[in-house]
Short mmCIF file of C-alpha atoms and ligand atoms in Angstrom, two decimals:
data_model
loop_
_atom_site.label_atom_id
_atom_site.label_comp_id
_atom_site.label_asym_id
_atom_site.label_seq_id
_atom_site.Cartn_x
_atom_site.Cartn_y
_atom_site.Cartn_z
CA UNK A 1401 -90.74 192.00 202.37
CA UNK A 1402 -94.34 194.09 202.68
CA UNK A 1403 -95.26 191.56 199.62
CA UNK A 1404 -94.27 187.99 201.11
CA UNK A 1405 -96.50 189.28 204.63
CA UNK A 1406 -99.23 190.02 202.49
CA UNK A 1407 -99.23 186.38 201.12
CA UNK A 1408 -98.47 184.97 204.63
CA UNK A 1409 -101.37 186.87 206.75
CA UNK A 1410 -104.22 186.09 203.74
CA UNK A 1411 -103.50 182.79 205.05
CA UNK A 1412 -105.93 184.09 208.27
CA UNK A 1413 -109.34 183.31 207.59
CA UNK A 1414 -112.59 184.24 209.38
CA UNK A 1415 -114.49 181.41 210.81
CA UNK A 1416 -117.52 179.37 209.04
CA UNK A 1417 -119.64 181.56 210.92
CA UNK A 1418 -118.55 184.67 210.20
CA UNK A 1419 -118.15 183.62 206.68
CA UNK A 1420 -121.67 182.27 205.92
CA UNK A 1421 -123.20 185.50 208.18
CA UNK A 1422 -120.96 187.65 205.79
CA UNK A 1423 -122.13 186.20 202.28
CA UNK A 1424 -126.13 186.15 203.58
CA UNK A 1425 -125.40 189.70 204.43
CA UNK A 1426 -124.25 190.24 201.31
CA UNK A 1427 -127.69 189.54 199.70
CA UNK A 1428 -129.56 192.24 201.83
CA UNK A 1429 -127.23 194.27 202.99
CA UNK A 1430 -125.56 197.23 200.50
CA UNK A 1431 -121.71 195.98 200.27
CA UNK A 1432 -122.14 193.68 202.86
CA UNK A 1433 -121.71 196.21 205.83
CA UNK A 1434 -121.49 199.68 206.05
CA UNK A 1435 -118.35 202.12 206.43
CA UNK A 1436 -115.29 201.28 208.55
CA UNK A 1437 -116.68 197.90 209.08
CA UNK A 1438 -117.12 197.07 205.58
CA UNK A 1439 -114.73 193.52 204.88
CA UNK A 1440 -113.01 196.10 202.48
CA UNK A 1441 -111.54 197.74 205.50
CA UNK A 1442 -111.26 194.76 208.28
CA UNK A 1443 -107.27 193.51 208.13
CA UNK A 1444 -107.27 189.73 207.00
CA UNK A 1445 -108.58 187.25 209.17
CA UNK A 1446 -110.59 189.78 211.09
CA UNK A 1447 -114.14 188.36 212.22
CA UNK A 1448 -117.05 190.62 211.08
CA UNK A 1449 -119.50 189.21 213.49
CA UNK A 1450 -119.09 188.81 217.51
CA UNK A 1451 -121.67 187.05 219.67
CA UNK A 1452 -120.76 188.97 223.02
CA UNK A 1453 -118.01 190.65 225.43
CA UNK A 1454 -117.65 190.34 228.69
CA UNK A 1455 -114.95 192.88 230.97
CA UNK A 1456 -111.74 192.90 228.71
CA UNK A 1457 -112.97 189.78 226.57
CA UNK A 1458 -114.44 189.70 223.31
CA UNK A 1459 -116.55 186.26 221.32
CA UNK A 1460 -116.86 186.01 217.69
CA UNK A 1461 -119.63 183.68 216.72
CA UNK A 1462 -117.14 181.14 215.84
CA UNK A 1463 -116.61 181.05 219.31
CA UNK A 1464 -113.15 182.82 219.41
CA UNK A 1465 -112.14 184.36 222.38
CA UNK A 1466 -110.04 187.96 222.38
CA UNK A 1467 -108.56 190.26 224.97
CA UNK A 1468 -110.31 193.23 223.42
CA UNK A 1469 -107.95 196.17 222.60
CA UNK A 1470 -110.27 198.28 220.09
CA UNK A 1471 -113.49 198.52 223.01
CA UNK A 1472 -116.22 198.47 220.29
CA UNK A 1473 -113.97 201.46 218.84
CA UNK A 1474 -114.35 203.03 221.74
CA UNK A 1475 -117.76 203.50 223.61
CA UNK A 1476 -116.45 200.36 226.17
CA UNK A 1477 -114.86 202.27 228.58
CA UNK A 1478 -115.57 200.61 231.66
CA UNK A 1479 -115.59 196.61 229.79
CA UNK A 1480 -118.02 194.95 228.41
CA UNK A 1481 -121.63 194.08 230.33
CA UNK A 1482 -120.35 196.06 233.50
CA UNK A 1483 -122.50 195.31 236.75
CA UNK A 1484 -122.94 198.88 237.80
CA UNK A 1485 -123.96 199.94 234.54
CA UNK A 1486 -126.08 196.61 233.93
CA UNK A 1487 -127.87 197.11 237.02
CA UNK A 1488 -128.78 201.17 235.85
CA UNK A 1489 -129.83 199.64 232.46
CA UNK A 1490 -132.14 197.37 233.96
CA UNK A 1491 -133.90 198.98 236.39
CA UNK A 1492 -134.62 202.17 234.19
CA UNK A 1493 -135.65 199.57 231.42
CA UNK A 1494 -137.88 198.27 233.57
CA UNK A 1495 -139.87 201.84 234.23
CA UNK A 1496 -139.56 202.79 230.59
CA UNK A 1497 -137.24 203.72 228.10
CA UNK A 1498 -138.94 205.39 225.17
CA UNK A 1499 -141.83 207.59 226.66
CA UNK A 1500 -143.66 210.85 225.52
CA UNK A 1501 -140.65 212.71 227.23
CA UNK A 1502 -137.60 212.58 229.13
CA UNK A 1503 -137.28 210.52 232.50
CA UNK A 1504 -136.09 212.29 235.32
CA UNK A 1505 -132.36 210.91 234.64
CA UNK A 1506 -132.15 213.74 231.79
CA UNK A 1507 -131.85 216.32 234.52
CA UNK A 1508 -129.63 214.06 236.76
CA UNK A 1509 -127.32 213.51 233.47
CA UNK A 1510 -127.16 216.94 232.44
CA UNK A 1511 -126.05 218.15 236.08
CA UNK A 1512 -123.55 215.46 236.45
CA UNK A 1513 -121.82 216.64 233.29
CA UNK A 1514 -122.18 220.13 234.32
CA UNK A 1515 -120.58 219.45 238.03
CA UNK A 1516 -117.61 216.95 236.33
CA UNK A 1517 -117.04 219.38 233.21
CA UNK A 1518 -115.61 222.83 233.92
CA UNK A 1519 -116.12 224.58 230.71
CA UNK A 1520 -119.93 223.42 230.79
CA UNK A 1521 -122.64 225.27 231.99
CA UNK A 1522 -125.42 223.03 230.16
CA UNK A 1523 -125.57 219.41 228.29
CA UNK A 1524 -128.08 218.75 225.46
CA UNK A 1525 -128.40 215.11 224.76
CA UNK A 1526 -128.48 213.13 221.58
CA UNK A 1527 -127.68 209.62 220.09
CA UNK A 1528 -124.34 209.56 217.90
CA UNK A 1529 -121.21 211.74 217.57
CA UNK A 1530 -122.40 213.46 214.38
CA UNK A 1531 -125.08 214.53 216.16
CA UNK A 1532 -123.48 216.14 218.61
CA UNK A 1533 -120.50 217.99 216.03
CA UNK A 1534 -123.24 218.96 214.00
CA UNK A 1535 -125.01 220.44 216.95
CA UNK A 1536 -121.69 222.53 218.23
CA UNK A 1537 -121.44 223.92 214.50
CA UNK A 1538 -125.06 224.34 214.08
CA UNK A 1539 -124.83 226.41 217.78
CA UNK A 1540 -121.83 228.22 216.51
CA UNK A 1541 -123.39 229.79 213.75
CA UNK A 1542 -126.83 230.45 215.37
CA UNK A 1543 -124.86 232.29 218.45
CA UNK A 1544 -122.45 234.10 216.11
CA UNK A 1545 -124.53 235.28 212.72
CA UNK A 1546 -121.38 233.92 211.02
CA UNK A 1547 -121.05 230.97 208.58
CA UNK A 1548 -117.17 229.67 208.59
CA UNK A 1549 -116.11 226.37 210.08
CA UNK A 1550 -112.33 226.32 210.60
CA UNK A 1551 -111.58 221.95 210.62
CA UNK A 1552 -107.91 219.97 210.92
CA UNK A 1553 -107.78 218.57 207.59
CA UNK A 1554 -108.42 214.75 207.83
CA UNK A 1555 -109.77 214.96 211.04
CA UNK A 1556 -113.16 213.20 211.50
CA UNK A 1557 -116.30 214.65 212.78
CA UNK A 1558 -118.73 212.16 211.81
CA UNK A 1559 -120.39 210.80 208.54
CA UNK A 1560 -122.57 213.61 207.60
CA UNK A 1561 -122.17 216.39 204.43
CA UNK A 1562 -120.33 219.07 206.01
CA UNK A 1563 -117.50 216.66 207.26
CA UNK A 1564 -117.82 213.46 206.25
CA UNK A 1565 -114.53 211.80 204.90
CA UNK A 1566 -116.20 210.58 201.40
CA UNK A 1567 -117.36 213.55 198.92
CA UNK A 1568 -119.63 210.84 197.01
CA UNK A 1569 -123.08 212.07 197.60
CA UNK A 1570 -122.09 215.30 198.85
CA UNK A 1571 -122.58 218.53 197.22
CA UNK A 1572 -119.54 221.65 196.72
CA UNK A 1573 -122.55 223.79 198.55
CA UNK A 1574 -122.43 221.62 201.53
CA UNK A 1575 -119.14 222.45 202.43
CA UNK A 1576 -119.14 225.60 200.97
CA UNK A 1577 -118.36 227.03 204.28
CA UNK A 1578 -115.62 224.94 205.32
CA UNK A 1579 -112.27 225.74 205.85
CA UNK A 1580 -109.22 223.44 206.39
CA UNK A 1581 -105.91 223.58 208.17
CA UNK A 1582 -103.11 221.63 209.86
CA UNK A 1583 -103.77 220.38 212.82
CA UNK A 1584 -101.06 221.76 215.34
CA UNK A 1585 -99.94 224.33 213.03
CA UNK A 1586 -100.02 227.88 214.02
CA UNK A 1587 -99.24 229.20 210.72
CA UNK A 1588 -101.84 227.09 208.48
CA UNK A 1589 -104.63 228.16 211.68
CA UNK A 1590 -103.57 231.59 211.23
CA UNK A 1591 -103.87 231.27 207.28
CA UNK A 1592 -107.31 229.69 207.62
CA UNK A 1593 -108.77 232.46 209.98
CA UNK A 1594 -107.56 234.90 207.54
CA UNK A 1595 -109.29 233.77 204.91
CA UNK A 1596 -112.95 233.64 206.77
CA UNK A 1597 -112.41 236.97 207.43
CA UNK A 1598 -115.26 238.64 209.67
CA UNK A 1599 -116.88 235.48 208.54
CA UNK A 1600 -115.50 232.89 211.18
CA UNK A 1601 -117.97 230.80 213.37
CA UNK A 1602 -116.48 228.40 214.83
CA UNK A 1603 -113.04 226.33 214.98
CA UNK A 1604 -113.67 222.47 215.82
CA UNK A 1605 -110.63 220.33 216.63
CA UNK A 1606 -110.48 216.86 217.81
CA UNK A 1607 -109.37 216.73 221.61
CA UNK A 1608 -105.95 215.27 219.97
CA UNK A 1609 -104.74 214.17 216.38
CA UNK A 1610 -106.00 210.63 215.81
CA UNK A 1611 -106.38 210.14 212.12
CA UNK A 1612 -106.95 206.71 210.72
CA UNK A 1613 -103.52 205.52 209.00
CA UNK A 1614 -100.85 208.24 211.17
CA UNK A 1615 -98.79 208.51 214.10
CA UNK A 1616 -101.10 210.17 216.84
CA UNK A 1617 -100.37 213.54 217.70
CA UNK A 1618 -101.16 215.14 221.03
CA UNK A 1619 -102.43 218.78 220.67
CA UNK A 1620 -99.29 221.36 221.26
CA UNK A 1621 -100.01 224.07 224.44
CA UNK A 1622 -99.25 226.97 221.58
CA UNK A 1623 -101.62 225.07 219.47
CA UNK A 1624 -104.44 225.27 221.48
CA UNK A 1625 -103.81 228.73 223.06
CA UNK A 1626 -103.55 230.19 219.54
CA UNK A 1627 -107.12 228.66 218.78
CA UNK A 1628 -108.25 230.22 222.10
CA UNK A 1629 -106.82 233.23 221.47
CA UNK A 1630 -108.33 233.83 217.63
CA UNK A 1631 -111.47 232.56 219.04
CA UNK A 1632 -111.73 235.17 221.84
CA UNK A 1633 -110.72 238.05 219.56
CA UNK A 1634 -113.23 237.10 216.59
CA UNK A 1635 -116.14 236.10 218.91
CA UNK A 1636 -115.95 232.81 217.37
CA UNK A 1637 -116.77 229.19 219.24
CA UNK A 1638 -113.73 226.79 219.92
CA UNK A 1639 -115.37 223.34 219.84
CA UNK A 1640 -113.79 220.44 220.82
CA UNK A 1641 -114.76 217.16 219.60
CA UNK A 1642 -114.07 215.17 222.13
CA UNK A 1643 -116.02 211.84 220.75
CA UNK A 1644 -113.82 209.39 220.75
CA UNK A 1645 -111.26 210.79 223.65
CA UNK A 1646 -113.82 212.13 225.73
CA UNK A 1647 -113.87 210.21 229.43
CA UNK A 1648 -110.70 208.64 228.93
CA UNK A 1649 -108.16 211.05 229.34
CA UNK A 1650 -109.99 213.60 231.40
CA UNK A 1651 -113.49 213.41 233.02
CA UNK A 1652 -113.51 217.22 232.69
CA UNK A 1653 -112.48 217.17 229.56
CA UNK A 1654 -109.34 216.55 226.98
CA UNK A 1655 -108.31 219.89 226.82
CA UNK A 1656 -108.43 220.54 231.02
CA UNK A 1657 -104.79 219.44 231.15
CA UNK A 1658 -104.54 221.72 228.69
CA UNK A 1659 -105.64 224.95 230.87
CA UNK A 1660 -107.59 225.70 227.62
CA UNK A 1661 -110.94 226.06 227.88
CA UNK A 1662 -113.51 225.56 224.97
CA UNK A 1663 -116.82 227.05 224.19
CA UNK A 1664 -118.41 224.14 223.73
CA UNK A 1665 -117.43 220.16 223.78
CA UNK A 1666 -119.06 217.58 221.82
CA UNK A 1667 -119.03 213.74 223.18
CA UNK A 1668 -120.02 210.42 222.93
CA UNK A 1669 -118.55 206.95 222.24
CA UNK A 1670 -117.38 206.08 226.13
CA UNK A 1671 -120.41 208.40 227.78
CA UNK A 1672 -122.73 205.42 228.21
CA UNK A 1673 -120.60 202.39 228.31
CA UNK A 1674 -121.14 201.46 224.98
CA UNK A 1675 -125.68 202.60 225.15
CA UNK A 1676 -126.48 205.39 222.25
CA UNK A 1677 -125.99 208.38 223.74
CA UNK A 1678 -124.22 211.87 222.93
CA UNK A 1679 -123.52 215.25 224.84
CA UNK A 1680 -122.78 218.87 223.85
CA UNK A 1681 -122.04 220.64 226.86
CA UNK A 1682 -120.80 224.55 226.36
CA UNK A 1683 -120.97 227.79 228.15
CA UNK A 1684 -123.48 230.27 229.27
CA UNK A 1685 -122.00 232.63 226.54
CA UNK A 1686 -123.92 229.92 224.08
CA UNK A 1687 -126.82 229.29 225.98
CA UNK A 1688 -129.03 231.47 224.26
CA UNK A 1689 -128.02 229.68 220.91
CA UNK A 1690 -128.30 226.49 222.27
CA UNK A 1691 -131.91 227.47 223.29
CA UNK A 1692 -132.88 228.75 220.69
CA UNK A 1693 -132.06 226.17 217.56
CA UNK A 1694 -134.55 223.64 216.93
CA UNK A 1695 -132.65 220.21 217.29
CA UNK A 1696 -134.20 216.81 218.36
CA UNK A 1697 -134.49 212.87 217.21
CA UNK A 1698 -137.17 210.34 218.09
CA UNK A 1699 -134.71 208.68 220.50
CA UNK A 1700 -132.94 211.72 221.73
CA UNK A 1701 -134.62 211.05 225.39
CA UNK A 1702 -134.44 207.26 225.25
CA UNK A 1703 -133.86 206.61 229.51
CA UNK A 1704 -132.07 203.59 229.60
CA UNK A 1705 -128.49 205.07 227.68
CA UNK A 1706 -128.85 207.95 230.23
CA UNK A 1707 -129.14 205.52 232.95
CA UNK A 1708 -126.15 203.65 231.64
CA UNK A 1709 -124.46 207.18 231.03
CA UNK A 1710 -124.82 207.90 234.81
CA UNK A 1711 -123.81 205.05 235.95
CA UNK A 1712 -120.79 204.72 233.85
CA UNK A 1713 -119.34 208.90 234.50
CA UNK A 1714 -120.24 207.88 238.34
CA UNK A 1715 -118.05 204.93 237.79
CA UNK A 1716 -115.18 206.61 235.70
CA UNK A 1717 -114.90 209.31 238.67
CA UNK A 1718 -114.89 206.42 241.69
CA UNK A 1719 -111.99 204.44 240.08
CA UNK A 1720 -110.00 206.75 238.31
CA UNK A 1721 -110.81 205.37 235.23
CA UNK A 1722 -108.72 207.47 233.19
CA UNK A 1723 -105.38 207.21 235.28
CA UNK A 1724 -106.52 203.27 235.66
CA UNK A 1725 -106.34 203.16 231.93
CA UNK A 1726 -102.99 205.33 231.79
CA UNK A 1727 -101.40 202.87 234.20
CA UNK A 1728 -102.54 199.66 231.74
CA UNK A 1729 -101.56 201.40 228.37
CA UNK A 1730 -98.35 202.40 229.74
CA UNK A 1731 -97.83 198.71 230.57
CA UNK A 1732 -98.61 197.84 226.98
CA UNK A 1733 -96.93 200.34 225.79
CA UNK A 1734 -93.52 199.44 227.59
CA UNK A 1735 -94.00 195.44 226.67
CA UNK A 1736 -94.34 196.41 223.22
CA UNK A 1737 -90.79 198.67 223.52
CA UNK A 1738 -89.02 195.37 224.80
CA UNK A 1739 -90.60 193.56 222.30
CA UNK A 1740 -89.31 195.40 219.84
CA UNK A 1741 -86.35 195.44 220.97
CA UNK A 1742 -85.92 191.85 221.56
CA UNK A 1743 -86.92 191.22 218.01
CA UNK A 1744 -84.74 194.01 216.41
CA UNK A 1745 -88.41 195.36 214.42
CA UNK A 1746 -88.58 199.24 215.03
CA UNK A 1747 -91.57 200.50 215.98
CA UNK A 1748 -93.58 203.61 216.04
CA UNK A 1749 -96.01 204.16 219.83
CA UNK A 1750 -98.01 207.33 219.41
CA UNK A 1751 -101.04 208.36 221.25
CA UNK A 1752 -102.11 208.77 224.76
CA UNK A 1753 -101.49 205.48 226.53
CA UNK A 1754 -105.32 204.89 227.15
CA UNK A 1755 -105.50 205.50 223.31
CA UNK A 1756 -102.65 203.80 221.78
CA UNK A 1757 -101.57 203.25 218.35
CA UNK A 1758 -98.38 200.75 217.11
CA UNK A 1759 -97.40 201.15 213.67
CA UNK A 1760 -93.94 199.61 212.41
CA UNK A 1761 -90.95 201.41 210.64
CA UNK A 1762 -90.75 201.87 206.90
CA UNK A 1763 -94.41 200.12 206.78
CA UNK A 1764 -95.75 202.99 204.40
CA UNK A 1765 -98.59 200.37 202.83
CA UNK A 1766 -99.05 198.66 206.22
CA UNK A 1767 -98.26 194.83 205.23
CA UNK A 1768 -95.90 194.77 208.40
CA UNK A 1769 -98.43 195.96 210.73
CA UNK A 1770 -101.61 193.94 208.91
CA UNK A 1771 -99.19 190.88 209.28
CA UNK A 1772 -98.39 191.12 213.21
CA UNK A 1773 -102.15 192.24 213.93
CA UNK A 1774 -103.24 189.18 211.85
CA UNK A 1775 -101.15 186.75 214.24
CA UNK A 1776 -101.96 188.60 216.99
CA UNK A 1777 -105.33 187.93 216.56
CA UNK A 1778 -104.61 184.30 215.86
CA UNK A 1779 -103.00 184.22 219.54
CA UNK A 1780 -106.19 185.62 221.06
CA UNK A 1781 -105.73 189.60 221.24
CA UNK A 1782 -107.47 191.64 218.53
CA UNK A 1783 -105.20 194.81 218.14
CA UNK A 1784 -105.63 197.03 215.20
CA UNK A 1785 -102.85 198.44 212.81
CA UNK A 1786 -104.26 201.50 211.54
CA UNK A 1787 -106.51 202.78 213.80
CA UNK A 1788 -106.19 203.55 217.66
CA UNK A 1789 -107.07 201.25 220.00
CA UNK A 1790 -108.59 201.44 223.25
CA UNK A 1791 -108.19 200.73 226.77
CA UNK A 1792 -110.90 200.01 228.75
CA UNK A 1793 -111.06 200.02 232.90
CA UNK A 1794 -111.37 196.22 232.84
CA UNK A 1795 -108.62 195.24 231.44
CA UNK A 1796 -106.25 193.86 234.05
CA UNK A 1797 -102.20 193.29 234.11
CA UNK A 1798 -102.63 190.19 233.31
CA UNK A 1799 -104.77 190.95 230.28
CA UNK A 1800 -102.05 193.20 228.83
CA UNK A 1801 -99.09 190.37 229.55
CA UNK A 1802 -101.26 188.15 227.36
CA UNK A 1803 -101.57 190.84 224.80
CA UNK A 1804 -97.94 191.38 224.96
CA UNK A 1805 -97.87 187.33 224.60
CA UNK A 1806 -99.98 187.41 221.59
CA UNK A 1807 -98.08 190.45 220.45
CA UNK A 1808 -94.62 188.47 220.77
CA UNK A 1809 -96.23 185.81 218.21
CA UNK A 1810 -96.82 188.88 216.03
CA UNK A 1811 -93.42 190.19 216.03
CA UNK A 1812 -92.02 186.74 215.54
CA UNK A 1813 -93.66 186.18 212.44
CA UNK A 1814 -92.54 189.51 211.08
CA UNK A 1815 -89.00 188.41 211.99
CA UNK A 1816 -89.98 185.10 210.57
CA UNK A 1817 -90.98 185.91 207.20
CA UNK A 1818 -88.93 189.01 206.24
N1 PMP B 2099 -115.95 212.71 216.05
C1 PMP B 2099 -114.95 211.85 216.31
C2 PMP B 2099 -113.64 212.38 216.78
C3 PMP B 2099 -115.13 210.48 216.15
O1 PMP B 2099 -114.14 209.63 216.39
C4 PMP B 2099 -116.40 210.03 215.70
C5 PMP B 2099 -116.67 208.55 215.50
N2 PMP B 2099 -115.60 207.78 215.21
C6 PMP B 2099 -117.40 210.98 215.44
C7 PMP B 2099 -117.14 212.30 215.63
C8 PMP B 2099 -118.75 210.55 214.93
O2 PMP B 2099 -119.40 209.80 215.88
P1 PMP B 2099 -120.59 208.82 215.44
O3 PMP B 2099 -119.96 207.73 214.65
O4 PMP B 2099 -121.16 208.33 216.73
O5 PMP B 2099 -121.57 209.64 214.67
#
């Protein structure tokens, strides 16, 4: 079956655009595109290239239209080119963005994180999420004297030597204080802390389980107690990176439904609306670390994301964007059930609702789920099969029914061809 789907959904090409954009790129541009994007990693059929979005809708530049369920991987939480947020963007742009120092909106930012967030006490500001993990480790070590960094093993924290996914161009030395465990396993945490010894810094978790290619996994309560508790008796910083959850399941935070309380939180992605922009926000017990390490960037003050940033967490907290986005993904998330049902093809929901992933039975090299996402896409929704998607606050009900149209085409074709 997996083989005869493979054939079938190659059969989904990218446009002429896309096509002649991708082999120009391919001239000046190392592989074509970078990372996660690469055409390595797109499923067939997938455009490279998109002209613009608009609320829930997404344009490739062959001029096909999408009901957007991946939110530019995340940072559109509030849809694409939102009003309130255009309007922030524009009138900061049009006192200054770049200038010889912040703009006033740093300090408005930074309080507005530490009112919404309950853990934080202070914000620093910076452009992407590896900033921001680095910074929480970097903070870690400074506050504690100690060197160990306790990390889920395939979690991601960004695309830089201590944690990057890829060891090519990365040294033994540059992990050489990195330690790995299970994610959501007491045992393999416990394991980990013993072997850093009075040397533990910090443990960083994601705010749940969302590795590329596997069922989501929400974080257990004696899971994130335990890495409290260690924490607490070692002196160590819990960090949570919240980069790609952040703002969607909590405005104060993923772990606040929890009742556990990290040190310090790094963030990104949805902060800004989809404008550069990252947080670390911890607790007066890492202020004077935090103060003291020298971190900056060239952009690191740039006024217009903040704008956007306010504008967007002012947003998030008006609407209840979070239980907005619960509502929709729980709609999804039911159509897809009856769907599957109806069709007889098992299927696997994990994941938050606002953060949802599908993945088919028995589909170990993903064929089934490339297949359905490829005719998905084909009927005007651009889903992803390996990867979580995203809600966003614009999507309506009747955006998700025509999802859960494009998604019956999907399942059809699985039926179809099996
Ligand atoms: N942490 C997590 C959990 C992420 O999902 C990401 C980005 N996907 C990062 C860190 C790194 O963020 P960035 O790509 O902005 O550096």
């Amino acid at each position: 079956m997996s083989h005869t789907i493979a054939i079938a959904s190659s059969n989904h090409s990218a446009g002429p655009v896309d096509t002649a954009l991708r082999n120009r790129a391919m001239q000046v541009i190392p592989g074509g595109l970078w990372g996660h994007l690469n055409a390595a990693n797109l499923p067939p059929g997938y455009p490279q290239y998109f002209t613009r979005g608009q609320g829930s809708r997404l344009w490739d530049v062959d001029g096909r239209e999408y009901v957007d369920l991946m939110c530019s991987w995340g940072p559109v939480v509030l849809g694409h080119h939102h009003p309130a947020v255009e309007d922030a963007v524009q009138r900061q742009a049009a006192l200054g963005d770049c200038l010889n120092g912040p703009a006033p909106v740093l300090v408005e930012l930074a309080e507005l994180l530490v009112g919404m967030i309950p853990h934080a006490d202070w914000a620093i500001m910076s452009k992407n999420g590896s900033d921001a993990t680095t910074g929480c480790v970097t903070i870690a070590r400074a506050a504690t004297g100690k060197r160990k960094i306790l990390i889920a093993k395939g979690s991601y924290h960004g695309a830089v030597p201590w944690c990057s996914p890829s060891v090519v161009g990365v040294t033994a030395e540059d992990r050489a204080h990195v330690i790995q465990f299970e994610y959501n396993d007491i045992a393999s945490l416990d394991y980990a802390v013993d072997q850093a010894g009075a040397d533990l810094a910090a443990i960083i978790v994601t705010a749940f389980r969302h590795d590329m290619s596997r069922a989501l996994e929400m974080p257990t309560m004696a899971f994130a107690r335990r890495a409290r508790e260690i924490c607490d008796i070692q002196q160590a910083a819990l960090i949570v990176d919240d980069v790609r959850a952040g703002f969607r399941l909590d405005l104060g935070g993923s772990w606040e439904p929890l009742g556990v309380q990290p040190d310090m939180s790094a963030f990104s992605k949805a902060i800004g609306n989809g404008y550069a922009l990252a947080a670390i926000v911890g607790s007066d017990r890492f202020r004077p670390a935090a103060t003291k390490i020298f971190t900056t960037g060239s952009f690191w003050c740039g006024a217009v994301p903040m704008a956007a940033a306010v504008a967007t967490l002012t947003e998030l907290r008006r609407i209840d964007g979070p239980g907005l986005m619960q509502k929709l993904g729980e709609r999804l998330r039911s159509g897809i059930a009856d769907l599957s049902a109806k069709y007889a093809v098992p299927v696997i929901q994990s994941g938050p609702a606002q953060m949802p992933l599908i993945q088919f039975e028995g589909d170990a090299d993903f064929s089934t789920g490339t297949a359905f996402c490829a005719e998905a896409l084909r009927h005007g929704t651009y889903f992803h099969p390996r990867h979580n998607m995203f809600l966003s606050c614009a999507h309506t009900e009747a955006d998700i029914d025509l999802a859960l149209r494009a998604a019956e085409a999907g399942f059809a074709i699985i039926v179809s061809i099996s």
